[in-house]
Amino acid sequence: MFKFAYNTKLFVKKLPRNISNIEYAKQLIRSSGSVAANYIEASESLSKKDFVMRIKICRKEAKESVLWLRLVDALTIHEAERKILIDEATQLMKIFGAIISKI
C-alpha cells in the first residue's frame, strides 16, 4: 500500500502543471495515501467490525484513485506509468474485495 502511494506521488510530480491537473493531483495524492493509512489502521484494529470498515474504505479509496488517474492529463511519455498505477489500484480493489468477502 505504501509503495502505491509513494509511486503515485512520484507520478504526480511529473504531470504537466495546468488547472485541472493541479486539482486532480491533489485528490489523487489524498486517495492513494488514504489507501495506505486505512490499511495500517485495519491491521491494528481492535474489532472485526472496525477491520471490515477500514478495508472497505481502502477499497473505496483505491477505486477513487483509479478515477483521478484516468482524469489527469498525462504526457504521452508518462502514459505507461499511469496505466501501471491504474492496474495497481485495480488489483488493490480486488484484494480488498476478496478480504471483505471472506469475512
GROMACS .gro file of C-alpha atoms in nm:
model
  103
    1MET     CA    1   0.000   0.000   0.000
    2PHE     CA    2   0.283   0.237   0.086
    3LYS     CA    3   0.451   0.164  -0.246
    4PHE     CA    4   0.133   0.255  -0.436
    5ALA     CA    5   0.104   0.587  -0.250
    6TYR     CA    6   0.474   0.661  -0.299
    7ASN     CA    7   0.472   0.574  -0.670
    8THR     CA    8   0.162   0.787  -0.716
    9LYS     CA    9   0.340   1.082  -0.556
   10LEU     CA   10   0.635   1.039  -0.793
   11PHE     CA   11   0.397   1.021  -1.090
   12VAL     CA   12   0.214   1.338  -0.986
   13LYS     CA   13   0.543   1.530  -0.976
   14LYS     CA   14   0.588   1.454  -1.349
   15LEU     CA   15   0.246   1.579  -1.458
   16PRO     CA   16   0.209   1.896  -1.663
   17ARG     CA   17   0.102   2.188  -1.445
   18ASN     CA   18  -0.240   2.304  -1.554
   19ILE     CA   19  -0.554   2.394  -1.364
   20SER     CA   20  -0.725   2.057  -1.395
   21ASN     CA   21  -0.414   1.852  -1.319
   22ILE     CA   22  -0.339   2.052  -1.006
   23GLU     CA   23  -0.682   1.976  -0.861
   24TYR     CA   24  -0.689   1.613  -0.979
   25ALA     CA   25  -0.336   1.558  -0.847
   26LYS     CA   26  -0.435   1.683  -0.501
   27GLN     CA   27  -0.725   1.439  -0.493
   28LEU     CA   28  -0.506   1.157  -0.625
   29ILE     CA   29  -0.243   1.214  -0.356
   30ARG     CA   30  -0.514   1.212  -0.088
   31SER     CA   31  -0.689   0.898  -0.209
   32SER     CA   32  -0.371   0.695  -0.267
   33GLY     CA   33  -0.236   0.797   0.073
   34SER     CA   34  -0.567   0.707   0.232
   35VAL     CA   35  -0.538   0.352   0.098
   36ALA     CA   36  -0.211   0.309   0.287
   37ALA     CA   37  -0.328   0.490   0.601
   38ASN     CA   38  -0.650   0.293   0.631
   39TYR     CA   39  -0.470  -0.035   0.569
   40ILE     CA   40  -0.241   0.043   0.863
   41GLU     CA   41  -0.548   0.123   1.073
   42ALA     CA   42  -0.714  -0.203   0.963
   43SER     CA   43  -0.410  -0.409   1.056
   44GLU     CA   44  -0.416  -0.257   1.404
   45SER     CA   45  -0.794  -0.261   1.452
   46LEU     CA   46  -0.937  -0.372   1.783
   47SER     CA   47  -1.251  -0.532   1.646
   48LYS     CA   48  -1.368  -0.724   1.343
   49LYS     CA   49  -1.622  -0.451   1.268
   50ASP     CA   50  -1.351  -0.183   1.265
   51PHE     CA   51  -1.128  -0.403   1.047
   52VAL     CA   52  -1.405  -0.453   0.789
   53MET     CA   53  -1.487  -0.082   0.786
   54ARG     CA   54  -1.121   0.013   0.726
   55ILE     CA   55  -1.081  -0.243   0.447
   56LYS     CA   56  -1.398  -0.110   0.283
   57ILE     CA   57  -1.252   0.240   0.300
   58CYS     CA   58  -0.930   0.107   0.143
   59ARG     CA   59  -1.131  -0.039  -0.144
   60LYS     CA   60  -1.326   0.285  -0.189
   61GLU     CA   61  -1.009   0.498  -0.191
   62ALA     CA   62  -0.839   0.265  -0.441
   63LYS     CA   63  -1.145   0.299  -0.665
   64GLU     CA   64  -1.128   0.676  -0.628
   65SER     CA   65  -0.758   0.671  -0.717
   66VAL     CA   66  -0.844   0.499  -1.045
   67LEU     CA   67  -1.086   0.781  -1.124
   68TRP     CA   68  -0.828   1.054  -1.061
   69LEU     CA   69  -0.563   0.865  -1.258
   70ARG     CA   70  -0.800   0.849  -1.554
   71LEU     CA   71  -0.880   1.219  -1.531
   72VAL     CA   72  -0.527   1.363  -1.519
   73ASP     CA   73  -0.375   1.487  -1.841
   74ALA     CA   74  -0.057   1.282  -1.860
   75LEU     CA   75   0.203   1.344  -2.124
   76THR     CA   76   0.242   1.058  -2.370
   77ILE     CA   77   0.579   0.971  -2.218
   78HIS     CA   78   0.408   0.908  -1.882
   79GLU     CA   79   0.112   0.710  -2.017
   80ALA     CA   80   0.272   0.372  -1.942
   81GLU     CA   81   0.335   0.475  -1.582
   82ARG     CA   82  -0.026   0.591  -1.546
   83LYS     CA   83  -0.152   0.257  -1.680
   84ILE     CA   84   0.067   0.071  -1.430
   85LEU     CA   85  -0.077   0.276  -1.143
   86ILE     CA   86  -0.433   0.220  -1.267
   87ASP     CA   87  -0.363  -0.153  -1.282
   88GLU     CA   88  -0.213  -0.149  -0.933
   89ALA     CA   89  -0.513   0.038  -0.790
   90THR     CA   90  -0.748  -0.207  -0.963
   91GLN     CA   91  -0.558  -0.501  -0.815
   92LEU     CA   92  -0.580  -0.341  -0.470
   93MET     CA   93  -0.957  -0.304  -0.514
   94LYS     CA   94  -0.979  -0.676  -0.595
   95ILE     CA   95  -0.763  -0.771  -0.298
   96PHE     CA   96  -0.972  -0.564  -0.059
   97GLY     CA   97  -1.291  -0.704  -0.213
   98ALA     CA   98  -1.163  -1.058  -0.160
   99ILE     CA   99  -1.078  -0.981   0.202
  100ILE     CA  100  -1.427  -0.842   0.262
  101SER     CA  101  -1.598  -1.141   0.100
  102LYS     CA  102  -1.407  -1.387   0.321
  103ILE     CA  103  -1.508  -1.220   0.646
   0.00000   0.00000   0.00000
